[in-house]
C-alpha cells in the first residue's frame, strides 16, 4: 500500500534525511511511500488536499511557523497524523493543541524515526471508521465520521455539527446519507441525519444529544427507536 507523506521543511538537507529514512524503512515496513516536500507553510497550505496519511512538519519555518501552519491545517483536516520535526523542544507541549501525535528532535536518528512512523502507520490502520470529505467555500474539509454528531439541512444548505464545531456546505441530505453507514446514522425527520453514537436519551418525540434536542417525526419514531436499539446491541 502506498502512503502519501508530506514533509514541510525549509532546509533541503533535513528534508533529504527524512527521505532517506523513508527509503530505508520501506522494505521493512511493507509499505510504499509517496513523499511530497514543501519548503514553507504557505506552500503546503495553498495547495492542500486531504490526501496525506502523515505530515512531518518543522516548527521553525520561514513566514508562518509550524505551529501556526498546523492550526490552519486542523481547520480543514482533523484526521491526518501530524508529527513535528524540530530542534525547538521547548515548544513540544504546544503541539497537543493541534493534536500532534509525536515529536522528532533534530538531528533525526533512524531509530527514533522508525518508532514514530510505525506508531503513525498503526494509527492509520486502527482508524477503522472512514473519513468524509466536505466541500466548504474555501476548499475541502476531511473529518472522521466518528466526529460528526448530526447533519441538518435547510433548503440546499447542509450544516455539519461536529465535535470541532459547525461546517456549512451545499447539497442534499440524501446524497450525504448514502455515504454514511446506515447502522450508525439515521434520519429522525426530513431535516436531520443523526449519529447514534451521540444520542444520550429519547424524550417522547425528541432525541437528546448533549446540548441539542432534535425532533423525531411521528412516521420515523419506530424506525429511529429500532435503529438505536440495534446500534446499542439491544440495550434499550
Short mmCIF file of C-alpha atoms in Angstrom, two decimals:
data_model
loop_
_atom_site.label_atom_id
_atom_site.label_comp_id
_atom_site.label_asym_id
_atom_site.label_seq_id
_atom_site.Cartn_x
_atom_site.Cartn_y
_atom_site.Cartn_z
CA UNK A 1 0.00 0.00 0.00
CA UNK A 2 1.26 3.47 -0.85
CA UNK A 3 1.24 6.01 1.96
CA UNK A 4 1.25 9.68 0.99
CA UNK A 5 3.60 11.71 3.17
CA UNK A 6 4.04 15.48 3.37
CA UNK A 7 7.36 16.88 4.59
CA UNK A 8 7.17 20.58 5.48
CA UNK A 9 10.80 21.59 5.97
CA UNK A 10 12.72 24.63 4.72
CA UNK A 11 16.17 23.00 4.93
CA UNK A 12 16.79 20.75 1.89
CA UNK A 13 19.41 18.74 3.79
CA UNK A 14 16.97 17.97 6.62
CA UNK A 15 14.29 17.01 4.09
CA UNK A 16 16.78 14.66 2.41
CA UNK A 17 17.47 12.96 5.75
CA UNK A 18 13.78 12.20 6.15
CA UNK A 19 13.51 11.00 2.56
CA UNK A 20 16.45 8.62 3.05
CA UNK A 21 14.88 7.29 6.26
CA UNK A 22 11.64 6.54 4.41
CA UNK A 23 13.57 4.84 1.60
CA UNK A 24 15.38 2.64 4.12
CA UNK A 25 12.22 1.97 6.10
CA UNK A 26 10.00 0.96 3.15
CA UNK A 27 11.26 -2.66 2.68
CA UNK A 28 10.99 -3.42 6.41
CA UNK A 29 7.51 -1.92 6.76
CA UNK A 30 5.99 -3.49 3.65
CA UNK A 31 4.70 -0.04 2.67
CA UNK A 32 5.46 2.25 -0.23
CA UNK A 33 5.81 5.98 0.33
CA UNK A 34 4.91 8.88 -1.93
CA UNK A 35 6.89 11.78 -0.45
CA UNK A 36 5.87 15.36 -1.18
CA UNK A 37 8.14 18.16 0.05
CA UNK A 38 7.12 21.73 0.89
CA UNK A 39 9.64 24.40 1.94
CA UNK A 40 7.23 26.55 3.93
CA UNK A 41 3.79 26.54 5.48
CA UNK A 42 2.21 28.79 2.87
CA UNK A 43 3.25 26.48 0.03
CA UNK A 44 1.86 23.49 1.92
CA UNK A 45 -1.47 25.12 2.78
CA UNK A 46 -2.07 26.87 -0.55
CA UNK A 47 -2.24 23.58 -2.45
CA UNK A 48 -3.51 21.40 0.39
CA UNK A 49 -5.75 18.45 -0.40
CA UNK A 50 -6.80 15.88 2.25
CA UNK A 51 -4.78 13.05 0.69
CA UNK A 52 -2.00 12.61 3.25
CA UNK A 53 -1.56 9.80 5.73
CA UNK A 54 1.18 11.61 7.65
CA UNK A 55 2.57 15.14 7.84
CA UNK A 56 6.09 15.73 9.16
CA UNK A 57 6.45 19.42 9.94
CA UNK A 58 9.28 21.61 11.14
CA UNK A 59 8.31 24.25 13.69
CA UNK A 60 10.93 26.88 12.79
CA UNK A 61 9.68 27.66 9.29
CA UNK A 62 10.10 30.92 7.38
CA UNK A 63 6.99 33.09 7.27
CA UNK A 64 4.17 31.26 9.03
CA UNK A 65 5.76 28.92 11.59
CA UNK A 66 4.94 25.24 12.00
CA UNK A 67 2.57 25.68 14.93
CA UNK A 68 0.50 28.28 13.07
CA UNK A 69 0.58 26.13 9.93
CA UNK A 70 -0.70 23.18 11.96
CA UNK A 71 -3.53 25.28 13.41
CA UNK A 72 -4.66 26.19 9.91
CA UNK A 73 -4.26 22.59 8.78
CA UNK A 74 -6.62 21.41 11.52
CA UNK A 75 -9.31 23.75 10.23
CA UNK A 76 -9.59 21.65 7.07
CA UNK A 77 -8.26 18.23 8.15
CA UNK A 78 -8.66 16.87 11.64
CA UNK A 79 -7.74 13.29 10.75
CA UNK A 80 -4.27 13.35 9.25
CA UNK A 81 -1.46 12.19 11.57
CA UNK A 82 0.88 15.06 12.44
CA UNK A 83 4.46 14.83 13.73
CA UNK A 84 6.67 17.83 14.43
CA UNK A 85 10.32 17.50 13.42
CA UNK A 86 12.26 20.22 15.19
CA UNK A 87 15.17 21.31 17.35
CA UNK A 88 12.81 23.52 19.36
CA UNK A 89 11.95 21.03 22.09
CA UNK A 90 10.58 23.78 24.34
CA UNK A 91 7.55 24.09 22.05
CA UNK A 92 6.66 20.42 22.33
CA UNK A 93 3.75 20.92 24.74
CA UNK A 94 2.07 23.38 22.37
CA UNK A 95 1.74 20.63 19.80
CA UNK A 96 -1.00 18.93 21.76
CA UNK A 97 -3.29 21.86 20.98
CA UNK A 98 -3.17 20.85 17.31
CA UNK A 99 -3.36 17.11 18.02
CA UNK A 100 0.26 16.35 17.13
CA UNK A 101 0.84 12.67 17.81
CA UNK A 102 4.60 12.93 18.40
CA UNK A 103 7.83 14.90 18.05
CA UNK A 104 11.16 14.06 16.46
CA UNK A 105 14.17 16.06 17.56
CA UNK A 106 16.86 17.03 15.04
CA UNK A 107 19.14 15.50 14.04
CA UNK A 108 16.61 12.74 13.43
CA UNK A 109 18.08 9.30 14.07
CA UNK A 110 16.79 6.36 12.10
CA UNK A 111 15.89 4.50 15.31
CA UNK A 112 13.67 7.33 16.57
CA UNK A 113 12.23 7.82 13.09
CA UNK A 114 11.13 4.19 12.81
CA UNK A 115 9.48 4.17 16.24
CA UNK A 116 7.44 7.27 15.44
CA UNK A 117 6.48 6.34 11.90
CA UNK A 118 5.46 2.83 12.96
CA UNK A 119 3.11 4.39 15.52
CA UNK A 120 1.70 6.71 12.86
CA UNK A 121 1.08 3.83 10.47
CA UNK A 122 -0.53 1.80 13.23
CA UNK A 123 -2.84 4.73 13.91
CA UNK A 124 -3.81 4.73 10.22
CA UNK A 125 -4.59 1.00 10.36
CA UNK A 126 -6.67 1.40 13.52
CA UNK A 127 -8.63 4.27 12.02
CA UNK A 128 -11.45 1.94 11.05
CA UNK A 129 -14.18 4.50 10.57
CA UNK A 130 -13.89 6.24 7.21
CA UNK A 131 -13.44 9.93 6.63
CA UNK A 132 -15.98 12.18 4.98
CA UNK A 133 -14.89 14.92 2.58
CA UNK A 134 -16.98 18.07 2.94
CA UNK A 135 -16.91 20.78 0.29
CA UNK A 136 -16.67 24.14 2.05
CA UNK A 137 -16.40 27.62 0.47
CA UNK A 138 -12.58 27.77 0.64
CA UNK A 139 -11.77 24.13 -0.14
CA UNK A 140 -12.36 20.63 1.18
CA UNK A 141 -12.54 19.56 4.82
CA UNK A 142 -11.75 15.99 5.87
CA UNK A 143 -13.21 14.63 9.07
CA UNK A 144 -13.71 11.20 10.57
CA UNK A 145 -17.39 10.26 10.62
CA UNK A 146 -16.96 9.45 14.31
CA UNK A 147 -16.69 13.22 14.94
CA UNK A 148 -19.97 14.11 13.22
CA UNK A 149 -22.81 14.49 15.72
CA UNK A 150 -25.59 15.26 13.28
CA UNK A 151 -26.26 16.93 9.95
CA UNK A 152 -29.15 19.27 9.25
CA UNK A 153 -30.44 20.68 6.01
CA UNK A 154 -32.31 23.90 5.22
CA UNK A 155 -33.20 24.27 1.56
CA UNK A 156 -29.88 23.34 -0.08
CA UNK A 157 -27.62 24.28 2.84
CA UNK A 158 -26.12 21.45 4.87
CA UNK A 159 -24.78 22.14 8.35
CA UNK A 160 -22.45 19.52 9.81
CA UNK A 161 -22.47 19.68 13.61
CA UNK A 162 -19.19 18.12 14.71
CA UNK A 163 -17.09 17.80 17.84
CA UNK A 164 -14.94 20.63 16.43
CA UNK A 165 -17.83 22.99 15.67
CA UNK A 166 -20.16 23.51 12.72
CA UNK A 167 -19.40 23.46 8.99
CA UNK A 168 -21.68 24.66 6.21
CA UNK A 169 -21.84 23.25 2.71
CA UNK A 170 -24.30 22.92 -0.13
CA UNK A 171 -26.06 19.76 -1.25
CA UNK A 172 -28.85 17.47 -0.17
CA UNK A 173 -29.15 15.16 2.77
CA UNK A 174 -29.93 12.10 0.67
CA UNK A 175 -26.52 12.20 -1.04
CA UNK A 176 -24.73 12.53 2.30
CA UNK A 177 -26.83 9.75 3.80
CA UNK A 178 -25.71 7.38 1.05
CA UNK A 179 -22.05 7.91 2.07
CA UNK A 180 -22.58 7.09 5.75
CA UNK A 181 -23.25 3.72 7.42
CA UNK A 182 -26.98 3.21 7.89
CA UNK A 183 -26.30 1.23 11.07
CA UNK A 184 -24.91 4.39 12.72
CA UNK A 185 -26.64 7.32 11.03
CA UNK A 186 -30.42 7.63 10.96
CA UNK A 187 -32.93 10.26 9.92
CA UNK A 188 -35.14 11.40 12.78
CA UNK A 189 -37.07 13.68 10.41
CA UNK A 190 -36.58 15.10 6.94
CA UNK A 191 -34.16 17.77 8.23
CA UNK A 192 -31.80 15.81 10.48
CA UNK A 193 -29.40 12.90 9.98
CA UNK A 194 -28.12 11.79 13.40
CA UNK A 195 -25.05 9.87 14.54
CA UNK A 196 -26.48 7.38 17.04
CA UNK A 197 -23.18 7.35 18.93
CA UNK A 198 -24.06 10.80 20.30
CA UNK A 199 -27.63 10.05 21.37
CA UNK A 200 -27.88 10.31 25.16
CA UNK A 201 -31.62 9.82 25.63
CA UNK A 202 -35.02 9.71 23.99
CA UNK A 203 -37.65 12.01 25.47
CA UNK A 204 -41.01 11.49 23.87
CA UNK A 205 -40.51 12.63 20.30
CA UNK A 206 -37.05 14.10 20.85
CA UNK A 207 -33.51 12.77 20.60
CA UNK A 208 -31.15 14.23 23.19
CA UNK A 209 -27.57 14.83 22.00
CA UNK A 210 -25.58 16.60 24.72
CA UNK A 211 -26.79 20.22 24.44
CA UNK A 212 -29.12 19.60 21.47
CA UNK A 213 -32.59 18.07 21.25
CA UNK A 214 -33.83 17.03 17.82
CA UNK A 215 -37.44 16.42 16.88
CA UNK A 216 -38.42 12.89 15.83
CA UNK A 217 -41.24 12.92 13.32
CA UNK A 218 -44.15 10.61 14.09
CA UNK A 219 -43.69 8.48 10.94
CA UNK A 220 -39.99 7.90 11.79
CA UNK A 221 -40.21 7.29 15.54
CA UNK A 222 -40.50 3.49 15.35
CA UNK A 223 -37.62 3.23 12.86
CA UNK A 224 -35.42 5.55 14.95
CA UNK A 225 -36.01 3.57 18.15
CA UNK A 226 -35.34 0.31 16.33
CA UNK A 227 -32.10 1.68 14.83
CA UNK A 228 -30.98 2.96 18.22
CA UNK A 229 -31.79 -0.38 19.84
CA UNK A 230 -29.79 -2.23 17.18
CA UNK A 231 -26.87 0.18 17.50
CA UNK A 232 -26.74 -0.32 21.24
CA UNK A 233 -26.91 -4.08 20.83
CA UNK A 234 -30.37 -4.47 22.26
CA UNK A 235 -29.53 -2.36 25.28
CA UNK A 236 -32.77 -0.40 25.42
#
